Each structure stands twice: as C-alpha cells, then as structure tokens.
C-alpha cells in the first residue's frame, strides 16, 4: 500500500520538533503539519507575532515560520485532535538522563516517550506511521511498538471498526544547534530505520522533495538507532582527543592549533571537530555516550563501556582544569576578586546552555569566592539563574562569591581581574584591548579557552594572556 501523507502531527515543540517541522512545511506545501506540546507557554511563544520571541533561536528559522505559520504549519496544545487526524506522527519529546531508579545517571528517562506512545495508541485512527525522532537508546522502538501493539491487538480482538494499525520508524536527527536549518535543508544523509517498506517509502517521499535519493539510507530499526548514538560518540571522542592533546601542548611548547591543522590535513582523519575548547556540552553528546555505556554494560561489554566512559572522563577533566588554572594564575585565591565571563551558551549561535561547560566552570569559580560578571549575547538572565543558583550557591556562606548578569563585553571587563572566553561568539574575536585594559584591574589576565581571540595587541596594554593548548 502506498500511503499518502497529507497530515503530520509532531509531538514535542522543542529544539528538534520545531525546526524539523518548519523545514518539512517549507519544502512540502501540500502537507499540513501540526506541532503539539503540553507546554502552553512554549506553544504561545511559537505563535507569537513577534518572531524574536520564538522559543528556539536558529538562524533562518524565523523566516520560515513567517512564510509557513498559519498556512501549512500550526502550533497548538490540541494533542488529541491532531493525533487523531494524522497520517504520520513524529515523536520529538525530551529524553533526559534518568535522575533516579534503575540506570540513574546513565539511561535515558523514557517516560515522555511512553506517554506519547500511549496518547498515540489511544487517539490515532486507521493506519498511522509513527516516527521516532528524539535521540533514544537502542531498542526504544520496541517500547513504542509494544505499547502500540496493544491497540493493534485490541482492534483485532474487538470489532469496533476503528481499524487502528501502526508501523514504527526510526528517523534520527543529526541537527547541530545554530546550524539546524542548514543541516535540515542540506543533510549529509537521512537515515530511516524500519521493517515495513511501504512506511519507509512514505517517509522517504517526503524527504525526496528536497534531498537526493542517494543521500537517503534505509536500515533496520536497531541499526538506525545505534547509528545515531555512534555518530555522536565518534564526534565527542574527537573533541576529547584534541582536548587531551591540548594539555600536553601546554607542557611541551607545542601549539594545539598547529597540531590540529597538521593532523586534520590527513584526509583519513579530516579537519572537522578538531577545535580545542573547555569541553563539549549540549543536550546530545553526554547523553548519547551515557546511553551507549549503559547499553554496553547491560550486554556485559565492560571493556567497550569503559572505553567510551573515558571520552566523558576527559571532558570533565578538561572543564575542571580550566578553573584550576584560573585560580593558580590569580595567585591561588579568588576571594574579593571579579572575573568577567564571555559566553555562557554551550557553543556560539545558540541560546541553549544544556550541559554547557560554563555552568560547572562558573560554579567552581564562585565557590572560590569570586564575583562573576557574566555576558552572553543570547543567553538570558533567567536561564543562567536556573543553571547557577542551585541550593549550594544559594545557601553558601559569606566566603563564597556570586554572580551578576551584564549586557556587554565592557561591563564584563569593568573592574575585573580576569576575563575568560568560554563560548566562541563572533563578537569576541576582535576585542578593543586598549579599552578593555583601561576597564580592568591590574594585574589583569585574559583566558581564551576557545582559541578565537587575536591577542597579539593585548600584551602591549599590559594584559597577561593564557590560551588553551599553548605554552605560556
Ligand atoms: C551535536 C551533533 O553535532 C549533532 O549531529 C547531533 O544531532 C546533536 O549533537 P550540537 O550538540 O548542537 O550537535 O553541537 P555541536 O556543534 O556538535 O557541538 C557540541 C559541543 O562540542 C559544543 O559544546 C561545542 O563547543 C563542542 N565542540 C565542537 C568542540 O569543543 N570542538 C569542536 O571541534 C566541535
Ligand atoms: P529536544 O531537544 O529533544 O527537542 P526539548 O526539551 O527542547 O527536547 O523539547 C521537547 C518538548 O516535548 C517539550 O516542549 C515538552 O513539553 C514536550 N513534551 C514532552 N512530552 C510530551 C507529550 N506527552 N505530549 C506533548 N508534548 C510533550
């Protein structure tokens, strides 16, 4: 049966669901897309006339929303109705790491996936293709299938004439935040995992509207799910590899940028994802590594799981050593001092701070008694407050420091003993050293954990420089 897809429902209007559906709507004008979410304020933000208030900041997204919203792209909280009318349902809900119970700290919490599957099972009508889009541990499709099969079974055993039937596909996203629209419009590949050829073809036909057939791969369900985890694990591994070498460069006088250039010119290695930094953040890398580790342990593959655990260990170590170096350079104490933080997002071009290395680095520095002046061009005060004002800081003794939110590089530098670049925002690339040196307290220090600033002129103005992966 060649199922024609006229209506799509996407459960979850987050970082993945919102942009993905926007691009499908933009490329397939004859498909009606309803993005639904439990979170009313998030849906209100997606429907806001002021497009700068969209809940997700992605270059190119607002233009698409402007073009398609209200035409074939709709955002609402009407979950039941939109599930019922859909030919295809994408599950794009959050899957954070479990905080308690079996697999706590490692396995993904699938409660939102499960509740979505239950909603689909209850409200869907006729033949519905269910597509898992969230990043999930291998074999999650099984959970979804089992819940949906109950419906299939009930339909067969009762004679209600509802004829519910489901097929489950895995279609992992490979979106990199800040570049999501480009990744969706020009993907390296689209992966569709599944068992039913007609369903795979139905999804494939959607992508064929703008993607070449050679870039669309179909596999079995488990290969598709595992490929997603493996791709992210490999990417994270490259970052931990270059970060580990950065520490060796600092000891030996080598320059990590030069090493990365030389290594990356080997076409077998390639030059991408070799940028040194304060450690990887974001919602995917750590979570996917932890999922991989959990599943290896589950199958008794201890050596494999310890191998991937090391990628996380190096990442934590890299992040921790930055605050240690800052304390050491500032004469072993931060008490009574101020430090300007340049960048809080986990990378540039996003307002997302999930797993941002800035969170732990700032917490460590605050515990040393420093006052931080945090500036990020896109991250809001409220967001930083949630990330930093944990109980430990709130209930801290007077000897512990604090933080304030500032609106410019100058305010971050004002009376500061040091400035630390944690996110590679474009505006940090060229700094007005003369102005900054006048604002800062002497002796002043500048720490670049992303190797993006041009510091040649800085020492002329008496600023001490430390750069990651360089011997100073
Ligand atoms: C990642 C994957 O790239 C994407 O395919 C997947 O679907 C989701 O996870 P994302 O988390 O948005 O995307 O960001 P990415 O650009 O991969 O960066 C992740 C982290 O690694 C950031 O903290 C970034 O600063 C860091 N990074 C990246 C480096 O430190 N060095 C690099 O060379 C690249
Ligand atoms: P991701 O980065 O995977 O897109 P987000 O946390 O940004 O994750 O978005 C997931 C969205 O899914 C949230 O807005 C959340 O409210 C929504 N969600 C979770 N469970 C359900 C559900 N059962 N029905 C509708 N929306 C849901």
Coordinates of C-alpha atoms and ligand atoms in Angstrom, one line a residue:
X1 CA 0.0 0.0 0.0
X2 CA 1.4 3.4 -1.0
X3 CA 0.3 5.6 1.9
X4 CA 0.0 9.2 1.0
X5 CA 0.9 11.6 3.8
X6 CA -1.4 14.6 3.9
X7 CA -1.3 15.4 7.6
X8 CA 1.6 15.2 10.0
X9 CA 1.5 15.6 13.8
X10 CA 4.7 16.2 15.7
X11 CA 4.5 15.6 19.5
X12 CA 7.0 18.0 21.1
X13 CA 7.7 21.6 20.0
X14 CA 11.3 21.7 21.3
X15 CA 14.7 22.2 19.7
X16 CA 14.2 19.2 17.5
X17 CA 10.5 19.2 16.7
X18 CA 10.1 22.9 16.0
X19 CA 12.8 23.4 13.4
X20 CA 12.4 20.0 11.8
X21 CA 8.7 20.5 11.2
X22 CA 9.3 24.1 10.0
X23 CA 11.6 22.8 7.2
X24 CA 9.3 20.0 6.2
X25 CA 6.4 22.5 6.0
X26 CA 8.6 24.8 3.9
X27 CA 9.5 22.1 1.5
X28 CA 6.2 20.3 1.3
X29 CA 3.4 22.8 0.8
X30 CA 0.8 20.1 0.3
X31 CA 1.3 18.6 3.8
X32 CA -0.5 20.1 6.8
X33 CA 1.8 19.9 9.9
X34 CA 0.5 20.3 13.4
X35 CA 3.2 20.6 16.1
X36 CA 1.7 19.9 19.5
X37 CA 3.1 20.3 23.0
X38 CA 1.8 20.0 26.6
X39 CA 3.7 23.2 27.4
X40 CA 1.2 26.1 26.8
X41 CA 3.7 28.9 27.1
X42 CA 6.1 27.2 24.7
X43 CA 3.2 26.9 22.1
X44 CA 2.3 30.6 22.8
X45 CA 5.9 31.5 22.0
X46 CA 5.8 29.6 18.7
X47 CA 2.6 31.5 17.9
X48 CA 4.0 34.9 19.0
X49 CA 3.7 37.6 16.3
X50 CA 7.0 39.0 17.5
X51 CA 9.3 36.4 15.8
X52 CA 12.2 37.3 18.0
X53 CA 10.2 35.6 20.8
X54 CA 10.3 32.1 19.2
X55 CA 11.3 29.6 21.9
X56 CA 14.2 28.3 19.7
X57 CA 16.9 30.6 18.2
X58 CA 18.2 29.3 14.9
X59 CA 19.5 31.3 12.0
X60 CA 16.9 31.1 9.2
X61 CA 14.1 29.8 11.4
X62 CA 12.1 32.9 11.8
X63 CA 12.0 33.5 8.1
X64 CA 10.5 30.0 7.6
X65 CA 8.0 30.5 10.4
X66 CA 6.9 33.8 8.8
X67 CA 6.4 32.0 5.5
X68 CA 4.5 28.9 6.6
X69 CA 2.9 29.5 10.0
X70 CA -0.9 29.6 9.7
X71 CA -0.6 28.2 6.1
X72 CA 0.5 24.6 6.5
X73 CA 2.4 24.8 9.8
X74 CA 0.4 25.1 13.1
X75 CA 1.4 25.0 16.7
X76 CA -1.1 24.0 19.3
X77 CA -1.8 22.2 22.6
X78 CA -4.6 20.2 21.0
X79 CA -2.9 16.9 21.2
X80 CA -5.8 14.5 20.9
X81 CA -7.4 16.1 17.9
X82 CA -4.2 16.4 16.0
X83 CA -3.1 12.8 16.7
X84 CA -6.4 11.6 15.5
X85 CA -6.2 13.3 12.2
X86 CA -2.6 12.5 11.4
X87 CA -1.3 10.0 8.8
X88 CA 2.2 10.2 10.3
X89 CA 3.2 11.1 13.8
X90 CA 6.7 12.2 14.8
X91 CA 7.7 11.8 18.4
X92 CA 10.1 14.6 19.3
X93 CA 9.8 14.8 23.1
X94 CA 12.6 15.2 25.6
X95 CA 14.6 12.2 26.7
X96 CA 16.9 13.4 29.6
X97 CA 19.1 11.1 31.6
X98 CA 17.2 9.4 34.5
X99 CA 17.7 11.0 37.8
X100 CA 16.7 8.1 40.0
X101 CA 15.9 4.4 39.9
X102 CA 17.4 1.7 37.7
X103 CA 20.0 3.2 35.3
X104 CA 20.0 6.6 37.1
X105 CA 22.7 8.9 35.8
X106 CA 23.1 6.8 32.6
X107 CA 19.9 5.5 31.0
X108 CA 17.5 7.9 29.3
X109 CA 14.3 8.6 31.0
X110 CA 11.7 7.3 28.6
X111 CA 8.6 8.5 30.5
X112 CA 7.8 11.2 27.9
X113 CA 8.2 8.7 25.0
X114 CA 6.0 6.2 26.8
X115 CA 3.3 8.8 27.5
X116 CA 3.4 9.9 23.8
X117 CA 3.1 6.3 22.7
X118 CA 0.1 5.9 25.0
X119 CA -1.6 9.0 23.6
X120 CA -1.0 7.8 20.1
X121 CA -2.4 4.4 20.9
X122 CA -5.5 5.9 22.4
X123 CA -6.3 8.7 19.9
X124 CA -4.9 7.6 16.5
X125 CA -7.3 6.4 13.8
X126 CA -6.7 4.0 11.0
X127 CA -3.2 3.3 9.7
X128 CA -0.7 5.6 11.3
X129 CA 3.1 5.7 10.8
X130 CA 4.9 6.6 14.0
X131 CA 8.4 8.1 13.6
X132 CA 10.8 8.3 16.5
X133 CA 12.8 11.5 16.1
X134 CA 14.1 12.0 19.7
X135 CA 17.6 10.8 20.5
X136 CA 16.9 7.4 22.0
X137 CA 18.7 4.4 23.3
X138 CA 18.8 1.4 21.0
X139 CA 15.7 -0.7 21.2
X140 CA 13.4 2.1 22.2
X141 CA 11.3 1.5 19.1
X142 CA 10.5 -1.8 20.8
X143 CA 8.9 0.1 23.8
X144 CA 6.9 2.2 21.4
X145 CA 5.9 -0.9 19.3
X146 CA 4.8 -2.8 22.4
X147 CA 2.5 0.0 23.6
X148 CA 1.0 0.4 20.1
X149 CA 0.7 -3.3 19.6
X150 CA -1.8 -3.4 22.5
X151 CA -4.0 -1.2 20.3
X152 CA -3.4 -3.4 17.3
X153 CA -4.4 -6.4 19.4
X154 CA -7.5 -4.8 20.8
X155 CA -8.7 -3.8 17.4
X156 CA -8.3 -7.3 16.1
X157 CA -10.0 -8.9 19.1
X158 CA -12.8 -6.4 19.4
X159 CA -15.0 -5.4 16.4
X160 CA -15.1 -1.7 16.9
X161 CA -14.4 -1.0 13.3
X162 CA -11.7 1.5 14.2
X163 CA -9.0 -0.4 12.4
X164 CA -6.1 1.0 14.2
X165 CA -2.8 -0.1 12.8
X166 CA 0.7 1.2 13.4
X167 CA 4.2 1.0 11.9
X168 CA 7.2 2.4 13.7
X169 CA 10.1 4.0 12.0
X170 CA 13.4 5.4 13.4
X171 CA 14.5 8.6 11.7
X172 CA 17.2 10.1 13.9
X173 CA 18.0 13.8 13.7
X174 CA 21.6 14.9 13.1
X175 CA 20.9 18.6 13.8
X176 CA 23.7 20.7 15.2
X177 CA 22.3 23.7 17.1
X178 CA 22.9 27.0 15.4
X179 CA 23.1 25.2 12.1
X180 CA 19.9 23.3 12.3
X181 CA 18.1 24.8 9.3
X182 CA 21.1 24.2 7.1
X183 CA 21.5 20.7 8.5
X184 CA 17.8 20.0 7.7
X185 CA 18.0 21.6 4.2
X186 CA 21.3 20.1 3.2
X187 CA 21.8 17.0 5.3
X188 CA 24.9 14.7 4.9
X189 CA 22.4 11.9 5.0
X190 CA 18.9 11.0 6.1
X191 CA 18.6 7.7 7.9
X192 CA 15.3 5.8 8.0
X193 CA 15.1 2.6 10.0
X194 CA 12.2 0.3 9.9
X195 CA 10.7 -3.0 8.9
X196 CA 7.8 -2.0 6.7
X197 CA 8.9 -1.0 3.2
X198 CA 5.7 1.0 2.4
X199 CA 6.1 3.1 5.5
X200 CA 9.8 3.7 4.8
X201 CA 8.9 4.8 1.3
X202 CA 6.1 7.1 2.6
X203 CA 8.7 8.9 4.8
X204 CA 11.3 8.8 2.0
X205 CA 8.9 10.5 -0.4
X206 CA 8.7 13.5 2.0
X207 CA 12.4 13.9 2.0
X208 CA 12.7 13.4 -1.7
X209 CA 11.0 16.8 -2.1
X210 CA 14.4 18.4 -1.4
X211 CA 17.0 15.7 -0.8
X212 CA 18.7 13.5 -3.4
X213 CA 17.8 9.8 -3.2
X214 CA 21.5 8.8 -2.9
X215 CA 21.6 10.6 0.5
X216 CA 18.6 8.7 2.0
X217 CA 19.7 5.5 3.6
X218 CA 17.3 2.8 4.9
X219 CA 18.4 0.3 7.5
X220 CA 16.8 -1.9 10.1
X221 CA 15.4 -0.2 13.2
X222 CA 18.2 -1.1 15.5
X223 CA 21.0 -0.1 13.1
X224 CA 19.3 3.3 12.7
X225 CA 19.0 3.9 16.5
X226 CA 22.6 2.7 17.1
X227 CA 24.0 4.8 14.2
X228 CA 22.7 7.9 15.9
X229 CA 24.4 7.1 19.2
X230 CA 27.6 6.0 17.4
X231 CA 27.8 9.2 15.3
X232 CA 27.6 11.4 18.4
X233 CA 30.0 9.2 20.3
X234 CA 32.6 9.5 17.5
X235 CA 32.2 13.2 17.3
X236 CA 32.6 13.6 21.1
X237 CA 35.6 11.3 21.0
X238 CA 37.4 13.6 18.5
X239 CA 36.8 16.5 20.8
X240 CA 38.1 14.7 23.9
X241 CA 41.1 13.5 21.8
X242 CA 42.2 17.1 20.8
X243 CA 41.4 18.4 24.3
X244 CA 43.7 15.8 25.8
X245 CA 46.4 16.8 23.5
X246 CA 45.9 20.5 24.4
X247 CA 47.1 19.8 27.9
X248 CA 50.2 18.1 26.5
X249 CA 50.9 21.1 24.2
X250 CA 50.8 23.4 27.3
X251 CA 53.6 21.3 28.9
X252 CA 55.8 20.8 25.9
X253 CA 55.6 24.1 24.0
X254 CA 53.7 22.7 21.0
X255 CA 50.7 24.7 19.8
X256 CA 47.4 22.7 19.7
X257 CA 46.1 24.7 16.7
X258 CA 49.2 23.8 14.7
X259 CA 48.9 20.1 15.7
X260 CA 45.2 20.1 14.8
X261 CA 46.0 21.6 11.4
X262 CA 48.7 19.1 10.7
X263 CA 46.7 16.1 11.9
X264 CA 43.5 17.2 10.1
X265 CA 45.2 17.5 6.8
X266 CA 45.5 13.7 6.7
X267 CA 42.5 13.0 4.6
X268 CA 41.8 9.8 6.5
X269 CA 41.3 11.9 9.7
X270 CA 39.8 15.1 8.3
X271 CA 39.9 18.6 9.7
X272 CA 36.4 18.9 11.3
X273 CA 35.7 18.7 15.0
X274 CA 39.3 19.2 16.0
X275 CA 38.7 22.6 17.7
X276 CA 40.1 22.6 21.2
X277 CA 37.8 24.0 23.9
X278 CA 36.6 23.8 27.5
X279 CA 34.9 20.5 26.8
X280 CA 31.8 19.5 24.8
X281 CA 28.3 20.5 26.0
X282 CA 24.9 20.4 24.5
X283 CA 22.0 18.1 25.0
X284 CA 23.3 15.2 22.9
X285 CA 26.9 14.2 23.3
X286 CA 27.0 13.3 27.0
X287 CA 23.5 11.8 27.0
X288 CA 24.3 9.6 23.9
X289 CA 27.6 8.5 25.4
X290 CA 25.9 7.6 28.6
X291 CA 23.3 5.6 26.7
X292 CA 25.9 3.8 24.8
X293 CA 27.8 3.0 28.0
X294 CA 24.6 1.8 29.7
X295 CA 23.6 -0.5 26.8
X296 CA 27.2 -2.0 26.7
X297 CA 27.1 -2.7 30.4
X298 CA 23.7 -4.2 30.0
X299 CA 25.1 -6.7 27.5
X300 CA 28.1 -7.4 29.7
X301 CA 30.6 -5.5 27.4
X302 CA 32.6 -3.9 30.2
X303 CA 35.7 -3.1 28.1
X304 CA 33.6 -1.4 25.5
X305 CA 31.7 0.7 28.0
X306 CA 35.0 1.7 29.9
X307 CA 36.4 2.8 26.5
X308 CA 33.5 5.2 25.9
X309 CA 33.4 6.3 29.6
X310 CA 37.0 7.7 29.1
X311 CA 35.6 10.2 26.5
X312 CA 33.4 11.6 29.2
X313 CA 36.1 11.5 31.8
X314 CA 38.5 13.6 29.7
X315 CA 35.7 16.0 29.0
X316 CA 35.1 16.5 32.8
X317 CA 38.8 16.7 33.4
X318 CA 39.3 19.4 30.7
X319 CA 36.5 21.5 32.2
X320 CA 37.8 21.2 35.7
X321 CA 41.3 22.0 34.8
X322 CA 40.3 25.4 33.4
X323 CA 39.0 26.7 36.8
X324 CA 42.1 25.3 38.5
X325 CA 44.4 27.2 36.0
X326 CA 42.5 30.4 36.6
X327 CA 42.9 30.2 40.4
X328 CA 46.6 29.3 40.0
X329 CA 47.3 32.3 37.7
X330 CA 45.4 34.7 40.0
X331 CA 47.9 34.0 42.8
X332 CA 45.9 31.0 44.3
X333 CA 43.0 32.9 45.6
X334 CA 39.9 34.4 44.0
X335 CA 38.4 35.8 47.2
X336 CA 37.4 39.5 46.8
X337 CA 38.2 39.4 43.0
X338 CA 36.0 39.9 40.0
X339 CA 36.1 37.9 36.8
X340 CA 34.2 38.6 33.5
X341 CA 32.8 35.6 31.8
X342 CA 32.5 36.0 28.0
X343 CA 29.9 33.4 26.8
X344 CA 27.7 31.0 28.7
X345 CA 26.0 29.1 25.8
X346 CA 27.5 25.6 25.2
X347 CA 28.6 26.9 21.8
X348 CA 28.1 30.0 19.6
X349 CA 24.9 30.8 17.7
X350 CA 22.6 29.3 20.2
X351 CA 20.8 30.4 23.4
X352 CA 21.0 26.8 24.7
X353 CA 23.0 26.2 27.9
X354 CA 22.3 22.5 28.4
X355 CA 25.5 20.8 29.7
X356 CA 27.4 23.9 28.9
X357 CA 30.9 23.7 30.3
X358 CA 30.4 27.3 31.5
X359 CA 28.0 26.0 34.2
X360 CA 30.5 23.9 36.1
X361 CA 33.4 26.3 35.5
X362 CA 31.3 29.3 36.9
X363 CA 30.2 27.2 39.9
X364 CA 33.8 26.2 40.7
X365 CA 34.9 29.8 40.5
X366 CA 32.0 31.1 42.6
X367 CA 33.0 28.5 45.2
X368 CA 36.4 30.0 45.3
X369 CA 34.8 33.3 46.4
X370 CA 34.9 35.3 43.2
X371 CA 32.3 37.6 41.8
X372 CA 31.4 36.8 38.2
X373 CA 30.2 39.3 35.6
X374 CA 28.6 37.1 33.0
X375 CA 27.9 38.2 29.5
X376 CA 26.4 36.2 26.7
X377 CA 24.8 37.8 23.6
X378 CA 21.9 35.3 23.5
X379 CA 21.5 33.6 26.9
X380 CA 19.0 35.2 29.2
X381 CA 19.5 36.1 32.9
X382 CA 16.7 33.7 33.8
X383 CA 18.4 30.9 32.1
X384 CA 21.7 31.5 33.9
X385 CA 19.8 31.8 37.2
X386 CA 18.3 28.4 36.7
X387 CA 21.7 26.9 35.8
X388 CA 23.7 28.6 38.6
X389 CA 21.5 29.2 41.5
X390 CA 21.5 25.7 42.9
X391 CA 21.0 25.2 46.6
X392 CA 24.7 25.0 47.2
X393 CA 25.2 28.6 45.9
X394 CA 22.1 30.0 47.5
X395 CA 22.9 28.6 50.9
X396 CA 26.5 29.4 50.7
X397 CA 28.5 31.0 53.4
X398 CA 29.7 34.6 53.0
X399 CA 33.1 33.5 51.9
X400 CA 31.6 32.2 48.7
X401 CA 31.2 34.5 45.8
X402 CA 28.3 35.2 43.5
X403 CA 27.5 36.4 40.0
X404 CA 25.7 39.1 38.1
X405 CA 24.4 39.4 34.6
X406 CA 25.9 42.1 32.4
X407 CA 24.9 43.4 29.0
X408 CA 28.2 43.9 27.2
X409 CA 31.9 42.9 27.0
X410 CA 32.8 46.3 28.6
X411 CA 30.6 45.6 31.6
X412 CA 32.1 42.1 32.0
X413 CA 35.6 43.7 31.9
X414 CA 34.7 46.5 34.3
X415 CA 36.9 46.3 37.4
X416 CA 37.6 42.7 36.6
X417 CA 40.9 40.9 37.5
X418 CA 40.4 38.5 34.6
X419 CA 38.3 37.8 31.6
X420 CA 37.5 34.3 30.4
X421 CA 36.2 33.4 26.9
X422 CA 34.1 30.3 27.3
X423 CA 31.9 30.5 24.1
X424 CA 33.3 31.2 20.6
X425 CA 30.9 34.1 19.8
X426 CA 31.9 36.2 16.8
X427 CA 32.0 39.4 18.7
X428 CA 34.7 38.1 21.0
X429 CA 37.0 37.6 18.0
X430 CA 38.1 41.2 17.8
X431 CA 38.4 42.9 21.1
X432 CA 39.2 46.5 21.8
X433 CA 42.3 45.8 24.0
X434 CA 43.0 49.4 24.8
X435 CA 39.5 50.0 26.2
X436 CA 39.5 46.6 28.0
X437 CA 42.8 47.3 29.6
X438 CA 41.6 50.6 31.0
X439 CA 38.5 49.0 32.4
X440 CA 40.2 46.0 34.1
X441 CA 42.1 45.9 37.4
X442 CA 45.9 45.3 37.2
X443 CA 47.5 42.9 37.0
X444 CA 44.8 41.7 34.6
X445 CA 44.5 38.3 33.0
X446 CA 42.8 37.1 29.8
X447 CA 42.0 33.4 29.4
X448 CA 40.9 32.1 26.0
X449 CA 39.5 28.6 26.2
X450 CA 38.4 28.6 22.5
X451 CA 41.4 30.0 20.8
X452 CA 39.4 32.5 18.9
X453 CA 40.7 35.9 20.0
X454 CA 43.5 37.9 18.5
X455 CA 45.6 38.6 21.5
X456 CA 48.7 40.0 19.7
X457 CA 48.0 43.5 20.8
X458 CA 46.8 42.6 24.3
X459 CA 50.2 42.3 25.9
X460 CA 51.1 45.7 24.6
X461 CA 48.4 47.0 27.1
X462 CA 49.8 45.0 29.9
X463 CA 47.2 42.2 29.9
X464 CA 48.6 38.8 30.8
X465 CA 47.4 36.1 28.4
X466 CA 46.7 32.4 28.8
X467 CA 45.4 30.4 25.8
X468 CA 44.4 26.8 25.9
X469 CA 46.8 24.4 24.3
X470 CA 49.7 26.8 24.2
X471 CA 52.8 27.1 26.4
X472 CA 52.8 30.5 28.2
Ligands
LIG1 C1 25.5 17.6 18.1 C2 25.8 16.9 16.8 O1 26.8 17.6 16.1 C3 24.5 16.7 16.0 O2 24.8 15.9 14.8 C4 23.5 15.9 16.9 O3 22.3 15.6 16.2 C5 23.3 16.7 18.2 O4 24.5 16.8 18.9 P1 25.1 20.0 18.9 O5 25.1 19.5 20.3 O6 24.1 21.0 18.5 O7 25.1 18.9 17.8 O8 26.5 20.8 18.7 P2 27.9 20.5 18.1 O9 28.2 21.6 17.1 O10 28.1 19.1 17.7 O11 28.9 20.8 19.4 C6 28.8 20.1 20.6 C7 29.8 20.5 21.6 O12 31.1 20.2 21.1 C8 29.8 22.1 21.8 O13 30.0 22.3 23.2 C9 31.0 22.5 21.0 O14 31.5 23.7 21.5 C10 31.9 21.4 21.2 N1 32.9 21.3 20.1 C11 32.5 21.0 18.8 C12 34.3 21.4 20.4 O15 34.7 21.7 21.5 N2 35.2 21.3 19.3 C13 34.8 21.1 18.0 O16 35.7 21.0 17.2 C14 33.4 20.9 17.8
LIG2 P1 14.5 18.2 22.2 O1 15.8 18.9 22.3 O2 14.7 16.7 22.1 O3 13.6 18.8 21.1 P2 13.0 19.8 24.2 O4 13.1 19.6 25.7 O5 13.5 21.0 23.6 O6 13.8 18.5 23.6 O7 11.5 19.6 23.7 C1 10.7 18.5 24.0 C2 9.3 19.0 24.1 O8 8.4 17.9 24.2 C3 9.0 19.9 25.3 O9 8.5 21.1 24.9 C4 7.9 19.1 26.1 O10 6.9 19.9 26.8 C5 7.3 18.2 25.0 N1 6.6 17.0 25.5 C6 7.1 16.0 26.3 N2 6.2 15.0 26.5 C7 5.1 15.4 25.7 C8 3.8 14.8 25.5 N3 3.5 13.6 26.0 N4 2.9 15.4 24.7 C9 3.2 16.6 24.2 N5 4.4 17.2 24.4 C10 5.3 16.6 25.1

